[in-house]
Amino acid sequence: MADDREILRELWDGRIPTSFSLASNEVRKHFSKHVKVEHQENPMWFEFDGTPLQWHRPLGVLYDLAVMNSDGEARPPWSLVVHFDNYPHQEILRLDSPQAVEMNFMSSIKEADFIKHAGKIISTMQKKDHLQLWQGLQNDKFDQFWAVNRRLMERMSGEEGFKAIPVRIYRGDQMILQKLYKTIGPERKKRTLQDLLDEAFPDEDNSDARKLDEKTLEV
Amino acid sequence: MLMSYEEFMTEAEAFVASNSNWHVQAFDASGLICGLRRTSLLKNVNLDLHLLYSPSYQSPVLMFKPAYLSGQPLSSSEIQDLFSLKEETFHALMTQELHPMLNLPYWTVHTCNVSEICQAPGTESRPPGQFITMWLSIFMNILCLPPSQLM
């Protein structure tokens, strides 16, 4: 894990330059950099190119999908429209409470641990560990986050590695159905990204690097 | 209790044979990805119930989209009222996610421990379809739903 620290840090520090503009027909007085969800009457939502953003998805995935779907129109800074009205409840997840984002995040973490370790590591964690994980992420505290997350990234004693890799593959705006992608293949060989893509898209030539641009992975 | 998608579909098809309110729904053109679906009306709220297979948890998962007859979706507190749940119980029990096939917001009912309560299908000469019946009846009790709304 120590060797990976540099990569982990780089991923953590990744940023997407974004510009926000208010929808012209909406009230401006609510908009402030420091506004907290519980202080607003209406939940805020973002739109790019006419499409509401799925707030529960990682920003990198959203940005990559935006670039893919707009034929390269989405260049940095990424121009988003901020809305405070007409929340698209039929399309994106609700933000009924300040804890909504945290709960969604923890739900994903639990699901991922189920895939990696049959849920055995997350079940040994206490509420304070979950809180530390969430607050580390929320407050951009790499060490605080990874102090807990590294336990979720370790393999259990007696196991060769994770049971399977928690990964979502997006193509266009659709998430490809999740399957369990095992880490060890036949003859006990460790499987690569190529193997994963071959399994997910058996009818395609996944060795073509250009085709890879059509697919976005969320791990 | 873990099961494969094939085992789930065997259970599902047997269940549907004796529970006509439910039907098998194919989510893709080739009919390879299926789940069970039924509508339910509870106190003027339409529950669009889906019983799907979760590859992550290797077990069934219950998802639903509660909406008033006007089509307007329910808020979290309205759902709590509908099932008479305390806020804490509600948050422990349900999360909103995108339906994996339809890509629309649906509420997922958490299944931690539920599958452990039910035993493996096929063992102890349990007829196919019984597993899902047992599985659903646990939710019936948690959500205080009458059998007519869930079975």
Short mmCIF file of C-alpha atoms in Angstrom, two decimals:
data_model
loop_
_atom_site.label_atom_id
_atom_site.label_comp_id
_atom_site.label_asym_id
_atom_site.label_seq_id
_atom_site.Cartn_x
_atom_site.Cartn_y
_atom_site.Cartn_z
CA MET A 1 0.00 0.00 0.00
CA ALA A 2 2.87 2.38 0.81
CA ASP A 3 4.09 2.26 -2.78
CA ASP A 4 0.69 3.30 -4.02
CA ARG A 5 0.56 6.34 -1.79
CA GLU A 6 1.83 8.67 -4.49
CA ILE A 7 -0.84 7.51 -6.90
CA LEU A 8 -3.51 7.70 -4.23
CA ARG A 9 -2.47 11.23 -3.38
CA GLU A 10 -2.56 12.30 -7.00
CA LEU A 11 -6.04 10.88 -7.45
CA TRP A 12 -7.17 12.61 -4.27
CA ASP A 13 -5.82 15.96 -5.43
CA GLY A 14 -7.42 15.75 -8.85
CA ARG A 15 -9.61 18.72 -9.62
CA ILE A 16 -11.83 19.76 -12.50
CA PRO A 17 -11.96 23.49 -13.18
CA THR A 18 -15.65 24.37 -13.26
CA SER A 19 -17.60 27.54 -13.85
CA PHE A 20 -21.10 28.04 -12.45
CA SER A 21 -23.79 30.27 -13.83
CA LEU A 22 -27.24 30.86 -12.39
CA ALA A 23 -30.26 29.97 -14.44
CA SER A 24 -31.31 33.41 -15.57
CA ASN A 25 -34.94 33.11 -14.51
CA GLU A 26 -34.24 32.11 -10.91
CA VAL A 27 -33.80 33.97 -7.66
CA ARG A 28 -30.20 35.04 -7.04
CA LYS A 29 -30.30 35.81 -3.34
CA HIS A 30 -29.84 32.17 -2.33
CA PHE A 31 -26.59 31.67 -4.15
CA SER A 32 -23.50 31.88 -2.00
CA LYS A 33 -20.30 29.83 -1.79
CA HIS A 34 -20.89 29.16 1.89
CA VAL A 35 -24.52 28.22 1.78
CA LYS A 36 -25.39 25.03 3.67
CA VAL A 37 -28.13 22.72 2.48
CA GLU A 38 -30.12 23.00 5.71
CA HIS A 39 -30.25 26.80 5.36
CA GLN A 40 -31.87 26.78 2.01
CA GLU A 41 -35.49 26.29 1.27
CA ASN A 42 -34.87 24.36 -1.87
CA PRO A 43 -32.19 21.88 -2.66
CA MET A 44 -29.67 22.96 -5.24
CA TRP A 45 -29.01 21.01 -8.39
CA PHE A 46 -26.65 21.27 -11.32
CA GLU A 47 -27.23 21.05 -15.01
CA PHE A 48 -24.88 20.58 -17.92
CA ASP A 49 -26.06 20.94 -21.48
CA GLY A 50 -29.72 20.51 -20.54
CA THR A 51 -29.15 17.41 -18.41
CA PRO A 52 -29.35 17.37 -14.61
CA LEU A 53 -26.21 16.04 -12.97
CA GLN A 54 -26.44 12.81 -10.99
CA TRP A 55 -24.97 14.20 -7.79
CA HIS A 56 -24.24 10.80 -6.27
CA ARG A 57 -21.74 9.91 -8.98
CA PRO A 58 -18.04 10.77 -8.69
CA LEU A 59 -17.23 14.09 -10.30
CA GLY A 60 -14.63 12.55 -12.59
CA VAL A 61 -17.19 10.11 -13.96
CA LEU A 62 -19.71 12.92 -14.52
CA TYR A 63 -17.13 15.03 -16.31
CA ASP A 64 -15.93 12.16 -18.51
CA LEU A 65 -19.50 11.29 -19.41
CA ALA A 66 -20.21 14.96 -20.21
CA VAL A 67 -17.21 15.10 -22.52
CA MET A 68 -18.19 11.85 -24.20
CA ASN A 69 -21.82 12.82 -24.71
CA SER A 70 -21.14 16.31 -25.98
CA ASP A 71 -18.60 15.27 -28.60
CA GLY A 72 -15.82 17.13 -26.89
CA GLU A 73 -17.76 20.34 -26.28
CA ALA A 74 -17.15 20.11 -22.55
CA ARG A 75 -13.68 21.55 -22.20
CA PRO A 76 -12.33 23.03 -18.97
CA PRO A 77 -13.60 25.12 -17.32
CA TRP A 78 -16.67 22.92 -17.20
CA SER A 79 -19.72 25.21 -17.45
CA LEU A 80 -22.53 24.19 -15.14
CA VAL A 81 -25.84 25.88 -14.49
CA VAL A 82 -26.91 26.08 -10.83
CA HIS A 83 -30.63 25.68 -10.10
CA PHE A 84 -32.68 26.28 -6.99
CA ASP A 85 -36.07 25.50 -8.40
CA ASN A 86 -37.88 22.71 -10.23
CA TYR A 87 -35.77 19.97 -8.72
CA PRO A 88 -35.95 17.10 -11.23
CA HIS A 89 -37.18 14.45 -8.80
CA GLN A 90 -38.04 12.08 -11.59
CA GLU A 91 -34.45 12.00 -12.81
CA ILE A 92 -32.01 12.50 -9.97
CA LEU A 93 -31.89 11.32 -6.36
CA ARG A 94 -33.58 13.37 -3.65
CA LEU A 95 -31.75 15.67 -1.26
CA ASP A 96 -34.30 15.63 1.55
CA SER A 97 -31.83 16.08 4.36
CA PRO A 98 -28.25 17.22 4.94
CA GLN A 99 -27.31 13.59 5.51
CA ALA A 100 -28.54 12.44 2.10
CA VAL A 101 -25.14 12.64 0.44
CA GLU A 102 -23.39 10.95 3.37
CA MET A 103 -25.89 8.11 3.42
CA ASN A 104 -25.55 7.51 -0.27
CA PHE A 105 -21.78 7.48 0.04
CA MET A 106 -21.83 4.99 2.93
CA SER A 107 -24.25 2.79 1.01
CA SER A 108 -21.74 2.58 -1.85
CA ILE A 109 -18.89 1.84 0.56
CA LYS A 110 -20.87 -1.02 2.09
CA GLU A 111 -21.79 -2.43 -1.27
CA ALA A 112 -18.14 -2.27 -2.37
CA ASP A 113 -17.02 -4.05 0.80
CA PHE A 114 -19.58 -6.74 0.14
CA ILE A 115 -18.04 -7.28 -3.26
CA LYS A 116 -14.47 -7.24 -1.94
CA HIS A 117 -14.79 -8.99 1.40
CA ALA A 118 -18.36 -10.27 1.70
CA GLY A 119 -18.95 -7.28 3.96
CA LYS A 120 -16.67 -8.62 6.66
CA ILE A 121 -14.51 -5.53 7.08
CA ILE A 122 -17.24 -2.87 7.06
CA SER A 123 -19.15 -4.87 9.66
CA THR A 124 -16.20 -4.63 12.07
CA MET A 125 -16.18 -0.86 11.83
CA GLN A 126 -17.94 1.37 14.28
CA LYS A 127 -20.02 4.45 13.65
CA LYS A 128 -17.04 6.65 14.44
CA ASP A 129 -15.03 4.97 11.66
CA HIS A 130 -17.82 5.64 9.16
CA LEU A 131 -17.95 9.24 10.35
CA GLN A 132 -14.18 9.64 9.99
CA LEU A 133 -14.32 8.24 6.47
CA TRP A 134 -17.09 10.61 5.48
CA GLN A 135 -15.61 13.68 7.14
CA GLY A 136 -12.19 12.97 5.65
CA LEU A 137 -13.77 12.99 2.23
CA GLN A 138 -15.96 15.99 2.89
CA ASN A 139 -13.16 18.11 4.37
CA ASP A 140 -10.50 17.06 1.89
CA LYS A 141 -8.37 15.37 4.55
CA PHE A 142 -6.41 12.66 2.76
CA ASP A 143 -4.81 11.10 5.84
CA GLN A 144 -8.02 11.12 7.85
CA PHE A 145 -9.85 9.39 5.02
CA TRP A 146 -7.18 6.81 4.26
CA ALA A 147 -6.66 5.90 7.91
CA VAL A 148 -10.03 4.16 7.66
CA ASN A 149 -10.14 3.37 3.96
CA ARG A 150 -6.91 1.41 4.00
CA ARG A 151 -8.67 -1.21 6.12
CA LEU A 152 -11.25 -1.54 3.35
CA MET A 153 -8.47 -1.89 0.80
CA GLU A 154 -6.58 -4.67 2.52
CA ARG A 155 -7.05 -8.30 1.81
CA MET A 156 -8.24 -10.54 4.57
CA SER A 157 -5.90 -13.12 6.03
CA GLY A 158 -6.06 -16.33 4.09
CA GLU A 159 -7.34 -14.61 0.97
CA GLU A 160 -5.30 -13.97 -2.17
CA GLY A 161 -6.94 -10.64 -2.78
CA PHE A 162 -10.41 -9.20 -3.00
CA LYS A 163 -13.19 -11.64 -3.82
CA ALA A 164 -14.04 -9.40 -6.75
CA ILE A 165 -13.47 -5.83 -7.92
CA PRO A 166 -16.22 -3.30 -7.28
CA VAL A 167 -16.41 -1.56 -10.62
CA ARG A 168 -19.05 0.19 -12.66
CA ILE A 169 -18.65 0.69 -16.36
CA TYR A 170 -20.48 3.52 -18.07
CA ARG A 171 -21.11 3.72 -21.74
CA GLY A 172 -22.91 6.76 -23.04
CA ASP A 173 -24.99 7.69 -20.00
CA GLN A 174 -25.96 4.14 -19.15
CA MET A 175 -24.28 2.16 -16.46
CA ILE A 176 -23.49 -1.30 -17.72
CA LEU A 177 -24.91 -3.90 -15.42
CA GLN A 178 -22.55 -4.74 -12.63
CA LYS A 179 -21.15 -8.21 -12.54
CA LEU A 180 -18.67 -9.72 -10.17
CA TYR A 181 -15.26 -9.37 -11.71
CA LYS A 182 -12.96 -11.78 -9.94
CA THR A 183 -9.36 -10.84 -9.30
CA ILE A 184 -7.85 -14.27 -9.81
CA GLY A 185 -8.57 -16.08 -13.03
CA PRO A 186 -7.97 -19.61 -14.24
CA GLU A 187 -4.57 -21.06 -13.34
CA ARG A 188 -4.48 -18.60 -10.45
CA LYS A 189 -3.24 -15.79 -12.66
CA LYS A 190 -3.97 -12.27 -11.53
CA ARG A 191 -6.42 -10.64 -13.90
CA THR A 192 -5.82 -7.35 -15.61
CA LEU A 193 -8.00 -4.48 -16.78
CA GLN A 194 -7.90 -6.08 -20.22
CA ASP A 195 -9.40 -9.26 -18.75
CA LEU A 196 -12.13 -7.24 -17.10
CA LEU A 197 -13.03 -5.48 -20.33
CA ASP A 198 -12.97 -8.73 -22.26
CA GLU A 199 -15.40 -10.22 -19.79
CA ALA A 200 -17.69 -7.19 -19.84
CA PHE A 201 -17.63 -6.77 -23.59
CA PRO A 202 -16.89 -10.20 -25.03
CA ASP A 203 -17.99 -9.24 -28.51
CA GLU A 204 -15.59 -6.37 -28.84
CA ASP A 205 -11.92 -5.91 -29.42
CA ASN A 206 -10.88 -4.37 -26.14
CA SER A 207 -7.23 -4.07 -27.04
CA ASP A 208 -7.99 -1.02 -29.17
CA ALA A 209 -7.07 1.90 -26.91
CA ARG A 210 -9.28 4.32 -28.82
CA LYS A 211 -12.36 2.28 -27.96
CA LEU A 212 -11.52 2.68 -24.32
CA ASP A 213 -12.46 6.34 -24.54
CA GLU A 214 -16.07 5.32 -25.05
CA LYS A 215 -16.18 3.66 -21.70
CA THR A 216 -15.74 5.25 -18.32
CA LEU A 217 -14.88 3.18 -15.31
CA GLU A 218 -15.82 3.90 -11.73
CA VAL A 219 -13.91 1.84 -9.21
CA MET B 1 -27.47 -16.78 1.84
CA LEU B 2 -25.99 -16.25 -1.60
CA MET B 3 -27.57 -17.28 -4.83
CA SER B 4 -26.76 -17.01 -8.51
CA TYR B 5 -28.90 -15.13 -10.99
CA GLU B 6 -30.09 -18.44 -12.43
CA GLU B 7 -31.18 -19.66 -9.00
CA PHE B 8 -32.97 -16.37 -8.44
CA MET B 9 -34.85 -16.69 -11.75
CA THR B 10 -35.88 -20.27 -10.95
CA GLU B 11 -37.28 -19.04 -7.64
CA ALA B 12 -38.87 -16.02 -9.33
CA GLU B 13 -40.65 -17.98 -12.02
CA ALA B 14 -42.03 -20.45 -9.50
CA PHE B 15 -43.19 -17.60 -7.27
CA VAL B 16 -44.97 -15.82 -10.11
CA ALA B 17 -46.79 -19.02 -11.04
CA SER B 18 -48.67 -18.87 -7.74
CA ASN B 19 -48.73 -15.10 -7.15
CA SER B 20 -50.50 -13.56 -10.10
CA ASN B 21 -50.09 -9.97 -8.89
CA TRP B 22 -46.43 -10.24 -9.82
CA HIS B 23 -45.06 -10.65 -13.30
CA VAL B 24 -41.65 -11.23 -14.79
CA GLN B 25 -40.22 -8.10 -16.36
CA ALA B 26 -37.43 -8.19 -18.93
CA PHE B 27 -35.22 -5.13 -18.79
CA ASP B 28 -33.28 -5.66 -21.96
CA ALA B 29 -34.16 -6.46 -25.55
CA SER B 30 -32.88 -10.02 -25.42
CA GLY B 31 -34.75 -10.83 -22.20
CA LEU B 32 -31.58 -11.93 -20.45
CA ILE B 33 -31.93 -9.49 -17.58
CA CYS B 34 -35.17 -10.00 -15.72
CA GLY B 35 -36.78 -9.22 -12.46
CA LEU B 36 -40.21 -9.33 -10.88
CA ARG B 37 -42.59 -6.43 -10.82
CA ARG B 38 -45.98 -5.53 -9.39
CA THR B 39 -47.94 -2.42 -8.63
CA SER B 40 -49.56 -1.86 -5.28
CA LEU B 41 -51.87 0.83 -3.99
CA LEU B 42 -51.31 1.76 -0.36
CA LYS B 43 -53.33 4.66 1.09
CA ASN B 44 -53.57 6.40 -2.32
CA VAL B 45 -49.89 5.92 -3.00
CA ASN B 46 -48.80 3.87 -5.95
CA LEU B 47 -45.93 1.52 -5.10
CA ASP B 48 -44.09 0.35 -8.16
CA LEU B 49 -42.41 -2.72 -6.65
CA HIS B 50 -39.44 -4.43 -8.26
CA LEU B 51 -37.80 -7.58 -7.03
CA LEU B 52 -34.42 -7.74 -8.68
CA TYR B 53 -31.25 -9.75 -8.46
CA SER B 54 -28.26 -7.90 -7.03
CA PRO B 55 -24.92 -9.13 -8.38
CA SER B 56 -23.12 -7.24 -5.61
CA TYR B 57 -25.00 -8.94 -2.79
CA GLN B 58 -25.77 -12.12 -4.75
CA SER B 59 -29.28 -12.10 -3.40
CA PRO B 60 -32.67 -10.53 -4.20
CA VAL B 61 -33.22 -6.84 -3.61
CA LEU B 62 -36.51 -5.00 -3.27
CA MET B 63 -36.86 -1.61 -4.91
CA PHE B 64 -39.89 0.64 -5.13
CA LYS B 65 -40.96 4.04 -6.41
CA PRO B 66 -43.74 5.55 -4.30
CA ALA B 67 -45.82 8.19 -6.07
CA TYR B 68 -49.18 9.86 -5.52
CA LEU B 69 -51.84 9.23 -8.12
CA SER B 70 -50.88 12.56 -9.69
CA GLY B 71 -47.47 11.06 -10.42
CA GLN B 72 -45.66 13.18 -7.86
CA PRO B 73 -43.01 11.20 -5.99
CA LEU B 74 -43.05 11.04 -2.18
CA SER B 75 -40.45 12.76 -0.05
CA SER B 76 -38.48 10.91 2.63
CA SER B 77 -40.75 12.13 5.43
CA GLU B 78 -43.86 11.18 3.45
CA ILE B 79 -42.48 7.66 3.04
CA GLN B 80 -41.79 7.47 6.77
CA ASP B 81 -45.42 8.40 7.41
CA LEU B 82 -46.70 5.92 4.85
CA PHE B 83 -45.03 3.00 6.61
CA SER B 84 -45.22 4.51 10.11
CA LEU B 85 -41.45 4.36 10.48
CA LYS B 86 -39.31 6.37 12.85
CA GLU B 87 -36.73 8.49 11.04
CA GLU B 88 -33.82 6.40 12.26
CA THR B 89 -35.45 3.15 11.21
CA PHE B 90 -36.29 4.63 7.84
CA HIS B 91 -32.67 5.64 7.21
CA ALA B 92 -31.39 2.24 8.32
CA LEU B 93 -33.88 0.48 6.09
CA MET B 94 -34.01 2.45 2.85
CA THR B 95 -31.73 4.34 0.50
CA GLN B 96 -32.56 5.96 -2.77
CA GLU B 97 -30.52 4.74 -5.71
CA LEU B 98 -30.80 4.66 -9.46
CA HIS B 99 -32.63 1.54 -10.64
CA PRO B 100 -29.80 -0.41 -12.28
CA MET B 101 -31.75 -1.13 -15.44
CA LEU B 102 -34.16 1.79 -15.72
CA ASN B 103 -31.69 4.45 -14.54
CA LEU B 104 -34.40 6.23 -12.54
CA PRO B 105 -34.51 7.02 -8.81
CA TYR B 106 -35.96 4.11 -6.82
CA TRP B 107 -35.87 3.36 -3.12
CA THR B 108 -33.91 0.25 -2.17
CA VAL B 109 -34.83 -1.71 0.90
CA HIS B 110 -31.73 -2.98 2.66
CA THR B 111 -31.39 -6.67 2.86
CA CYS B 112 -28.65 -7.11 5.45
CA ASN B 113 -29.56 -10.14 7.53
CA VAL B 114 -32.78 -10.80 5.65
CA SER B 115 -31.21 -13.46 3.49
CA GLU B 116 -29.60 -15.02 6.52
CA ILE B 117 -33.00 -15.35 8.09
CA CYS B 118 -34.26 -17.21 5.06
CA GLN B 119 -32.56 -20.49 4.48
CA ALA B 120 -31.06 -21.71 1.26
CA PRO B 121 -33.64 -22.48 -1.40
CA GLY B 122 -33.84 -26.08 -2.37
CA THR B 123 -32.56 -27.39 0.95
CA GLU B 124 -34.96 -29.10 3.33
CA SER B 125 -37.14 -29.92 0.30
CA ARG B 126 -38.55 -26.42 0.16
CA PRO B 127 -40.49 -26.05 -3.09
CA PRO B 128 -39.16 -23.40 -5.49
CA GLY B 129 -40.83 -20.04 -4.98
CA GLN B 130 -41.01 -20.49 -1.19
CA PHE B 131 -37.78 -18.59 -0.65
CA ILE B 132 -39.18 -15.45 -2.23
CA THR B 133 -42.44 -15.83 -0.31
CA MET B 134 -40.50 -15.99 2.95
CA TRP B 135 -38.24 -13.16 1.89
CA LEU B 136 -41.15 -10.88 1.05
CA SER B 137 -43.03 -11.70 4.22
CA ILE B 138 -40.13 -10.33 6.25
CA PHE B 139 -40.64 -6.99 4.55
CA MET B 140 -44.35 -7.28 5.04
CA ASN B 141 -43.74 -7.38 8.77
CA ILE B 142 -41.17 -4.60 8.80
CA LEU B 143 -43.31 -2.27 6.71
CA CYS B 144 -46.61 -3.39 8.24
CA LEU B 145 -48.03 -4.15 4.84
CA PRO B 146 -50.98 -6.44 4.43
CA PRO B 147 -50.32 -9.53 2.30
CA SER B 148 -52.53 -8.17 -0.47
CA GLN B 149 -50.06 -5.35 -1.02
CA LEU B 150 -46.95 -7.44 -1.26
CA MET B 151 -47.84 -10.95 -2.35
#
